[in-house]
PDB file of C-alpha atoms in Angstrom:
ATOM      1  CA  LYS A   1      93.933   5.498 108.517  1.00  0.00           C
ATOM      2  CA  GLN A   2      95.070   3.579 111.581  1.00  0.00           C
ATOM      3  CA  GLU A   3      94.481   5.345 114.882  1.00  0.00           C
ATOM      4  CA  VAL A   4      95.698   4.084 118.247  1.00  0.00           C
ATOM      5  CA  THR A   5      94.109   5.182 121.512  1.00  0.00           C
ATOM      6  CA  GLN A   6      95.106   4.420 125.074  1.00  0.00           C
ATOM      7  CA  ILE A   7      92.779   4.631 128.030  1.00  0.00           C
ATOM      8  CA  PRO A   8      93.114   5.890 130.683  1.00  0.00           C
ATOM      9  CA  ALA A   9      95.427   8.795 129.890  1.00  0.00           C
ATOM     10  CA  ALA A  10      96.631   8.835 133.498  1.00  0.00           C
ATOM     11  CA  LEU A  11      96.314   6.460 136.404  1.00  0.00           C
ATOM     12  CA  SER A  12      97.326   6.670 140.054  1.00  0.00           C
ATOM     13  CA  VAL A  13      97.176   3.535 142.203  1.00  0.00           C
ATOM     14  CA  PRO A  14      98.488   2.381 145.589  1.00  0.00           C
ATOM     15  CA  GLU A  15     101.369  -0.050 145.658  1.00  0.00           C
ATOM     16  CA  GLY A  16     100.441  -3.712 145.353  1.00  0.00           C
ATOM     17  CA  GLU A  17      97.426  -3.293 143.090  1.00  0.00           C
ATOM     18  CA  ASN A  18      96.983  -5.314 139.929  1.00  0.00           C
ATOM     19  CA  LEU A  19      96.163  -3.035 137.023  1.00  0.00           C
ATOM     20  CA  VAL A  20      95.183  -3.075 133.381  1.00  0.00           C
ATOM     21  CA  LEU A  21      96.193  -0.603 130.683  1.00  0.00           C
ATOM     22  CA  ASN A  22      94.197  -0.531 127.484  1.00  0.00           C
ATOM     23  CA  CYS A  23      95.187   0.045 123.866  1.00  0.00           C
ATOM     24  CA  SER A  24      92.657   0.259 121.012  1.00  0.00           C
ATOM     25  CA  PHE A  25      93.344   0.429 117.300  1.00  0.00           C
ATOM     26  CA  THR A  26      90.907   1.140 114.500  1.00  0.00           C
ATOM     27  CA  ASP A  27      92.244  -1.175 111.776  1.00  0.00           C
ATOM     28  CA  SER A  28      92.620  -4.835 112.700  1.00  0.00           C
ATOM     29  CA  ALA A  29      95.095  -5.435 109.850  1.00  0.00           C
ATOM     30  CA  ILE A  30      98.239  -5.306 111.939  1.00  0.00           C
ATOM     31  CA  TYR A  31     101.477  -7.263 111.777  1.00  0.00           C
ATOM     32  CA  ASN A  32     102.382  -6.913 115.431  1.00  0.00           C
ATOM     33  CA  LEU A  33     101.904  -4.749 118.505  1.00  0.00           C
ATOM     34  CA  GLN A  34     104.601  -3.607 120.902  1.00  0.00           C
ATOM     35  CA  TRP A  35     104.314  -2.220 124.442  1.00  0.00           C
ATOM     36  CA  PHE A  36     106.913   0.258 125.671  1.00  0.00           C
ATOM     37  CA  ARG A  37     107.730   1.982 128.905  1.00  0.00           C
ATOM     38  CA  GLN A  38     109.134   5.524 129.012  1.00  0.00           C
ATOM     39  CA  ASP A  39     110.564   7.226 132.068  1.00  0.00           C
ATOM     40  CA  PRO A  40     110.455  11.058 132.067  1.00  0.00           C
ATOM     41  CA  GLY A  41     112.915  12.540 129.573  1.00  0.00           C
ATOM     42  CA  LYS A  42     114.260   9.111 128.632  1.00  0.00           C
ATOM     43  CA  GLY A  43     114.064   6.769 125.676  1.00  0.00           C
ATOM     44  CA  LEU A  44     111.552   3.968 125.221  1.00  0.00           C
ATOM     45  CA  THR A  45     112.154   0.535 126.717  1.00  0.00           C
ATOM     46  CA  SER A  46     110.524  -2.385 124.955  1.00  0.00           C
ATOM     47  CA  LEU A  47     108.380  -4.485 127.294  1.00  0.00           C
ATOM     48  CA  LEU A  48     106.554  -6.996 125.126  1.00  0.00           C
ATOM     49  CA  LEU A  49     106.116  -7.673 121.409  1.00  0.00           C
ATOM     50  CA  ILE A  50     103.042  -9.616 120.269  1.00  0.00           C
ATOM     51  CA  GLN A  51     102.860 -10.954 116.729  1.00  0.00           C
ATOM     52  CA  SER A  52      99.450 -10.875 115.052  1.00  0.00           C
ATOM     53  CA  SER A  53      99.213 -14.665 115.263  1.00  0.00           C
ATOM     54  CA  GLN A  54      99.705 -14.633 119.041  1.00  0.00           C
ATOM     55  CA  ARG A  55      97.134 -14.043 121.751  1.00  0.00           C
ATOM     56  CA  GLU A  56      99.435 -13.029 124.582  1.00  0.00           C
ATOM     57  CA  GLN A  57     102.974 -12.589 125.817  1.00  0.00           C
ATOM     58  CA  THR A  58     104.326 -12.652 129.358  1.00  0.00           C
ATOM     59  CA  SER A  59     107.433 -11.269 130.998  1.00  0.00           C
ATOM     60  CA  GLY A  60     107.724 -11.380 134.768  1.00  0.00           C
ATOM     61  CA  ARG A  61     104.840  -9.399 136.285  1.00  0.00           C
ATOM     62  CA  LEU A  62     103.706  -8.190 132.866  1.00  0.00           C
ATOM     63  CA  ASN A  63     101.196  -9.876 130.599  1.00  0.00           C
ATOM     64  CA  ALA A  64     100.007  -8.429 127.306  1.00  0.00           C
ATOM     65  CA  SER A  65      97.064  -9.783 125.369  1.00  0.00           C
ATOM     66  CA  LEU A  66      95.965  -9.111 121.814  1.00  0.00           C
ATOM     67  CA  ASP A  67      92.493  -9.395 120.301  1.00  0.00           C
ATOM     68  CA  LYS A  68      92.967  -8.387 116.689  1.00  0.00           C
ATOM     69  CA  SER A  69      89.359  -8.816 115.656  1.00  0.00           C
ATOM     70  CA  SER A  70      88.139  -6.331 118.245  1.00  0.00           C
ATOM     71  CA  GLY A  71      91.152  -4.033 117.818  1.00  0.00           C
ATOM     72  CA  ARG A  72      92.295  -4.225 121.415  1.00  0.00           C
ATOM     73  CA  SER A  73      95.329  -5.021 123.492  1.00  0.00           C
ATOM     74  CA  THR A  74      95.700  -4.931 127.256  1.00  0.00           C
ATOM     75  CA  LEU A  75      98.807  -4.738 129.414  1.00  0.00           C
ATOM     76  CA  TYR A  76      98.325  -6.346 132.803  1.00  0.00           C
ATOM     77  CA  ILE A  77     100.735  -5.404 135.587  1.00  0.00           C
ATOM     78  CA  ALA A  78     100.618  -7.619 138.653  1.00  0.00           C
ATOM     79  CA  ALA A  79     101.465  -6.417 142.167  1.00  0.00           C
ATOM     80  CA  SER A  80     102.421  -2.902 141.078  1.00  0.00           C
ATOM     81  CA  GLN A  81     105.479  -1.203 142.610  1.00  0.00           C
ATOM     82  CA  PRO A  82     106.583   2.451 142.785  1.00  0.00           C
ATOM     83  CA  GLY A  83     109.314   1.585 140.278  1.00  0.00           C
ATOM     84  CA  ASP A  84     106.583   0.843 137.731  1.00  0.00           C
ATOM     85  CA  SER A  85     105.735   4.554 137.610  1.00  0.00           C
ATOM     86  CA  ALA A  86     106.266   5.671 134.005  1.00  0.00           C
ATOM     87  CA  THR A  87     104.395   6.334 130.778  1.00  0.00           C
ATOM     88  CA  TYR A  88     103.309   3.205 128.930  1.00  0.00           C
ATOM     89  CA  LEU A  89     102.946   3.363 125.155  1.00  0.00           C
ATOM     90  CA  CYS A  90     101.567   0.824 122.731  1.00  0.00           C
ATOM     91  CA  ALA A  91     102.477   0.853 119.048  1.00  0.00           C
ATOM     92  CA  VAL A  92     101.058  -1.130 116.126  1.00  0.00           C
ATOM     93  CA  SER A  93     102.764  -2.133 112.906  1.00  0.00           C
ATOM     94  CA  PRO A  94     100.261  -2.061 110.013  1.00  0.00           C
ATOM     95  CA  SER A  95     100.293  -5.231 107.933  1.00  0.00           C
ATOM     96  CA  GLY A  96     101.038  -5.434 104.237  1.00  0.00           C
ATOM     97  CA  GLY A  97     104.271  -5.375 102.344  1.00  0.00           C
ATOM     98  CA  GLY A  98     107.215  -4.663 104.580  1.00  0.00           C
ATOM     99  CA  THR A  99     106.066  -1.580 106.373  1.00  0.00           C
ATOM    100  CA  TYR A 100     108.566   0.037 108.704  1.00  0.00           C
ATOM    101  CA  LYS A 101     106.076   2.344 110.373  1.00  0.00           C
ATOM    102  CA  TYR A 102     104.896   1.904 113.899  1.00  0.00           C
ATOM    103  CA  ILE A 103     101.872   3.956 114.897  1.00  0.00           C
ATOM    104  CA  PHE A 104     101.992   4.998 118.526  1.00  0.00           C
ATOM    105  CA  GLY A 105      99.171   5.422 120.979  1.00  0.00           C
ATOM    106  CA  THR A 106      98.848   8.511 123.137  1.00  0.00           C
ATOM    107  CA  GLY A 107     100.193   6.768 126.240  1.00  0.00           C
ATOM    108  CA  THR A 108      99.059   6.101 129.813  1.00  0.00           C
ATOM    109  CA  ARG A 109     100.936   7.918 132.598  1.00  0.00           C
ATOM    110  CA  LEU A 110     101.072   5.576 135.571  1.00  0.00           C
ATOM    111  CA  LYS A 111     101.919   6.603 139.112  1.00  0.00           C
ATOM    112  CA  VAL A 112     102.232   3.899 141.777  1.00  0.00           C
ATOM    113  CA  LEU A 113     102.099   5.325 145.290  1.00  0.00           C
ATOM    114  CA  ALA A 114     104.194   3.828 148.073  1.00  0.00           C
TER     115      ALA A 114
ATOM    116  CA  ASP B   1     125.535  -5.794 122.381  1.00  0.00           C
ATOM    117  CA  THR B   2     121.776  -5.186 122.529  1.00  0.00           C
ATOM    118  CA  GLU B   3     121.754  -1.416 122.728  1.00  0.00           C
ATOM    119  CA  VAL B   4     121.182   1.617 120.594  1.00  0.00           C
ATOM    120  CA  THR B   5     123.586   4.361 121.644  1.00  0.00           C
ATOM    121  CA  GLN B   6     122.790   8.022 121.057  1.00  0.00           C
ATOM    122  CA  THR B   7     125.146  10.949 121.490  1.00  0.00           C
ATOM    123  CA  PRO B   8     125.099  13.569 122.802  1.00  0.00           C
ATOM    124  CA  LYS B   9     122.526  13.133 125.564  1.00  0.00           C
ATOM    125  CA  HIS B  10     121.889  16.871 125.746  1.00  0.00           C
ATOM    126  CA  LEU B  11     122.484  19.603 123.166  1.00  0.00           C
ATOM    127  CA  VAL B  12     121.867  23.347 123.264  1.00  0.00           C
ATOM    128  CA  MET B  13     122.307  25.161 119.976  1.00  0.00           C
ATOM    129  CA  GLY B  14     121.648  28.571 118.534  1.00  0.00           C
ATOM    130  CA  MET B  15     119.456  29.108 115.500  1.00  0.00           C
ATOM    131  CA  THR B  16     122.484  29.727 113.271  1.00  0.00           C
ATOM    132  CA  ASN B  17     124.485  26.728 114.457  1.00  0.00           C
ATOM    133  CA  LYS B  18     125.168  23.460 112.669  1.00  0.00           C
ATOM    134  CA  LYS B  19     125.253  20.339 114.796  1.00  0.00           C
ATOM    135  CA  SER B  20     124.815  16.591 114.394  1.00  0.00           C
ATOM    136  CA  LEU B  21     123.154  13.839 116.395  1.00  0.00           C
ATOM    137  CA  LYS B  22     124.658  10.386 116.278  1.00  0.00           C
ATOM    138  CA  CYS B  23     123.108   6.948 116.676  1.00  0.00           C
ATOM    139  CA  GLU B  24     124.931   3.619 116.694  1.00  0.00           C
ATOM    140  CA  GLN B  25     123.890  -0.041 116.971  1.00  0.00           C
ATOM    141  CA  HIS B  26     125.856  -3.257 116.648  1.00  0.00           C
ATOM    142  CA  MET B  27     122.991  -5.736 116.616  1.00  0.00           C
ATOM    143  CA  GLY B  28     123.100  -6.252 112.856  1.00  0.00           C
ATOM    144  CA  HIS B  29     119.766  -4.458 112.447  1.00  0.00           C
ATOM    145  CA  ARG B  30     119.085  -3.330 108.880  1.00  0.00           C
ATOM    146  CA  ALA B  31     116.486  -0.660 109.634  1.00  0.00           C
ATOM    147  CA  MET B  32     117.147   2.531 111.585  1.00  0.00           C
ATOM    148  CA  TYR B  33     114.787   5.333 112.500  1.00  0.00           C
ATOM    149  CA  TRP B  34     114.679   8.913 113.720  1.00  0.00           C
ATOM    150  CA  TYR B  35     111.746  10.016 115.859  1.00  0.00           C
ATOM    151  CA  LYS B  36     110.908  13.386 117.387  1.00  0.00           C
ATOM    152  CA  GLN B  37     109.015  13.596 120.662  1.00  0.00           C
ATOM    153  CA  LYS B  38     107.534  16.688 122.268  1.00  0.00           C
ATOM    154  CA  ALA B  39     106.584  16.744 125.934  1.00  0.00           C
ATOM    155  CA  LYS B  40     103.644  14.487 126.857  1.00  0.00           C
ATOM    156  CA  LYS B  41     103.163  13.423 123.216  1.00  0.00           C
ATOM    157  CA  PRO B  42     103.900  10.113 121.496  1.00  0.00           C
ATOM    158  CA  PRO B  43     106.971   9.872 119.271  1.00  0.00           C
ATOM    159  CA  GLU B  44     106.539  11.105 115.688  1.00  0.00           C
ATOM    160  CA  LEU B  45     108.376   9.349 112.877  1.00  0.00           C
ATOM    161  CA  MET B  46     110.805  11.530 110.908  1.00  0.00           C
ATOM    162  CA  PHE B  47     112.962   9.210 108.775  1.00  0.00           C
ATOM    163  CA  VAL B  48     113.482   5.517 108.094  1.00  0.00           C
ATOM    164  CA  TYR B  49     116.610   3.960 106.616  1.00  0.00           C
ATOM    165  CA  SER B  50     116.434   0.386 105.432  1.00  0.00           C
ATOM    166  CA  TYR B  51     119.563  -1.343 104.169  1.00  0.00           C
ATOM    167  CA  GLU B  52     121.333   2.022 104.362  1.00  0.00           C
ATOM    168  CA  LYS B  53     118.891   3.697 101.974  1.00  0.00           C
ATOM    169  CA  LEU B  54     116.371   6.355 102.924  1.00  0.00           C
ATOM    170  CA  SER B  55     112.988   4.679 102.573  1.00  0.00           C
ATOM    171  CA  ILE B  56     110.682   7.060 104.431  1.00  0.00           C
ATOM    172  CA  ASN B  57     110.831  10.834 104.900  1.00  0.00           C
ATOM    173  CA  GLU B  58     107.751  12.064 106.712  1.00  0.00           C
ATOM    174  CA  SER B  59     107.814  15.493 105.036  1.00  0.00           C
ATOM    175  CA  VAL B  60     110.458  16.729 107.449  1.00  0.00           C
ATOM    176  CA  PRO B  61     111.819  20.269 106.846  1.00  0.00           C
ATOM    177  CA  SER B  62     115.159  20.378 105.042  1.00  0.00           C
ATOM    178  CA  ARG B  63     116.870  21.887 108.086  1.00  0.00           C
ATOM    179  CA  PHE B  64     116.956  18.252 109.280  1.00  0.00           C
ATOM    180  CA  SER B  65     119.236  16.114 107.119  1.00  0.00           C
ATOM    181  CA  PRO B  66     119.676  12.398 107.827  1.00  0.00           C
ATOM    182  CA  GLU B  67     122.669  10.326 106.835  1.00  0.00           C
ATOM    183  CA  CYS B  68     123.424   6.620 107.084  1.00  0.00           C
ATOM    184  CA  PRO B  69     127.171   6.138 106.456  1.00  0.00           C
ATOM    185  CA  ASN B  70     127.031   2.387 107.163  1.00  0.00           C
ATOM    186  CA  SER B  71     124.698  -0.259 108.528  1.00  0.00           C
ATOM    187  CA  SER B  72     125.602   0.538 112.145  1.00  0.00           C
ATOM    188  CA  LEU B  73     125.527   4.304 112.143  1.00  0.00           C
ATOM    189  CA  LEU B  74     122.831   6.921 111.656  1.00  0.00           C
ATOM    190  CA  ASN B  75     123.339  10.667 111.843  1.00  0.00           C
ATOM    191  CA  LEU B  76     120.934  13.582 111.924  1.00  0.00           C
ATOM    192  CA  HIS B  77     122.469  16.849 110.756  1.00  0.00           C
ATOM    193  CA  LEU B  78     120.852  20.004 112.073  1.00  0.00           C
ATOM    194  CA  HIS B  79     121.090  23.485 110.582  1.00  0.00           C
ATOM    195  CA  ALA B  80     119.190  26.719 111.106  1.00  0.00           C
ATOM    196  CA  LEU B  81     116.746  25.186 113.550  1.00  0.00           C
ATOM    197  CA  GLN B  82     113.879  27.034 115.182  1.00  0.00           C
ATOM    198  CA  PRO B  83     112.989  27.117 118.895  1.00  0.00           C
ATOM    199  CA  GLU B  84     109.948  24.928 118.151  1.00  0.00           C
ATOM    200  CA  ASP B  85     112.347  22.178 117.064  1.00  0.00           C
ATOM    201  CA  SER B  86     113.342  21.765 120.704  1.00  0.00           C
ATOM    202  CA  ALA B  87     112.376  18.196 121.610  1.00  0.00           C
ATOM    203  CA  LEU B  88     113.653  14.752 122.517  1.00  0.00           C
ATOM    204  CA  TYR B  89     115.118  13.089 119.428  1.00  0.00           C
ATOM    205  CA  LEU B  90     114.976   9.321 119.534  1.00  0.00           C
ATOM    206  CA  CYS B  91     116.798   6.811 117.398  1.00  0.00           C
ATOM    207  CA  ALA B  92     115.562   3.242 117.000  1.00  0.00           C
ATOM    208  CA  SER B  93     116.556   0.151 115.078  1.00  0.00           C
ATOM    209  CA  SER B  94     114.926  -3.128 114.065  1.00  0.00           C
ATOM    210  CA  PRO B  95     116.174  -6.267 112.323  1.00  0.00           C
ATOM    211  CA  ASP B  96     113.972  -5.479 109.318  1.00  0.00           C
ATOM    212  CA  ALA B  97     110.417  -4.380 108.543  1.00  0.00           C
ATOM    213  CA  ASN B  98     107.697  -5.677 110.828  1.00  0.00           C
ATOM    214  CA  TYR B  99     110.032  -6.468 113.694  1.00  0.00           C
ATOM    215  CA  GLY B 100     110.009  -4.843 117.087  1.00  0.00           C
ATOM    216  CA  TYR B 101     111.982  -1.699 117.733  1.00  0.00           C
ATOM    217  CA  THR B 102     114.926  -1.103 120.050  1.00  0.00           C
ATOM    218  CA  PHE B 103     115.182   2.549 121.072  1.00  0.00           C
ATOM    219  CA  GLY B 104     118.110   4.603 122.233  1.00  0.00           C
ATOM    220  CA  SER B 105     117.925   6.867 125.275  1.00  0.00           C
ATOM    221  CA  GLY B 106     117.481   9.986 123.169  1.00  0.00           C
ATOM    222  CA  THR B 107     119.076  13.398 122.722  1.00  0.00           C
ATOM    223  CA  ARG B 108     117.395  16.308 124.494  1.00  0.00           C
ATOM    224  CA  LEU B 109     117.739  19.222 122.055  1.00  0.00           C
ATOM    225  CA  THR B 110     117.155  22.836 123.040  1.00  0.00           C
ATOM    226  CA  VAL B 111     117.252  25.536 120.353  1.00  0.00           C
ATOM    227  CA  VAL B 112     117.843  29.053 121.681  1.00  0.00           C
TER     228      VAL B 112
END
């Protein structure tokens, strides 16, 4: 059974720091992995989608990498800002035959201090 | 249009009430999803519709009844809910299986 873990569970950093959020999954047979951001009480905003054949994706100050063989993905945030404060969730889509299920990690709550 | 729209944004209902949540997308996506999220927990999958047919029901109690009237619209009918059903209900869509999700902003449901 696929399990997705995110470390750390919470993180507080001063503005301007570069930081790394981690996502681990137990079964390397995935179709893709998606990173989301969630503000308190709000829906999820898609940040980056990495297909299993890709190693990384970039969008602005965000860079996500994927190492399927080791069951890990990292989300790198450059020059963090207070507006980056949110919960970050990763989700994996298990491979094999048209699955619609995403399995979510437990999330990392990020606070960027001004 | 690249959004998933959910209405209402907030809903308070009594345990004997019947209400419905609505979700709409006009991106041509053929898969639509209902998720439930409790505070400080990841979203939990409830139902999946693909090509307007129910393809996954994650053993959700019958007091939750999904409906997909057409490819753009997804409803969740609620009846005789319990206080523990209070949560954020999220709708999502994707072009098909194995594609990334687009989420709506959610409906905050409180059962009193």
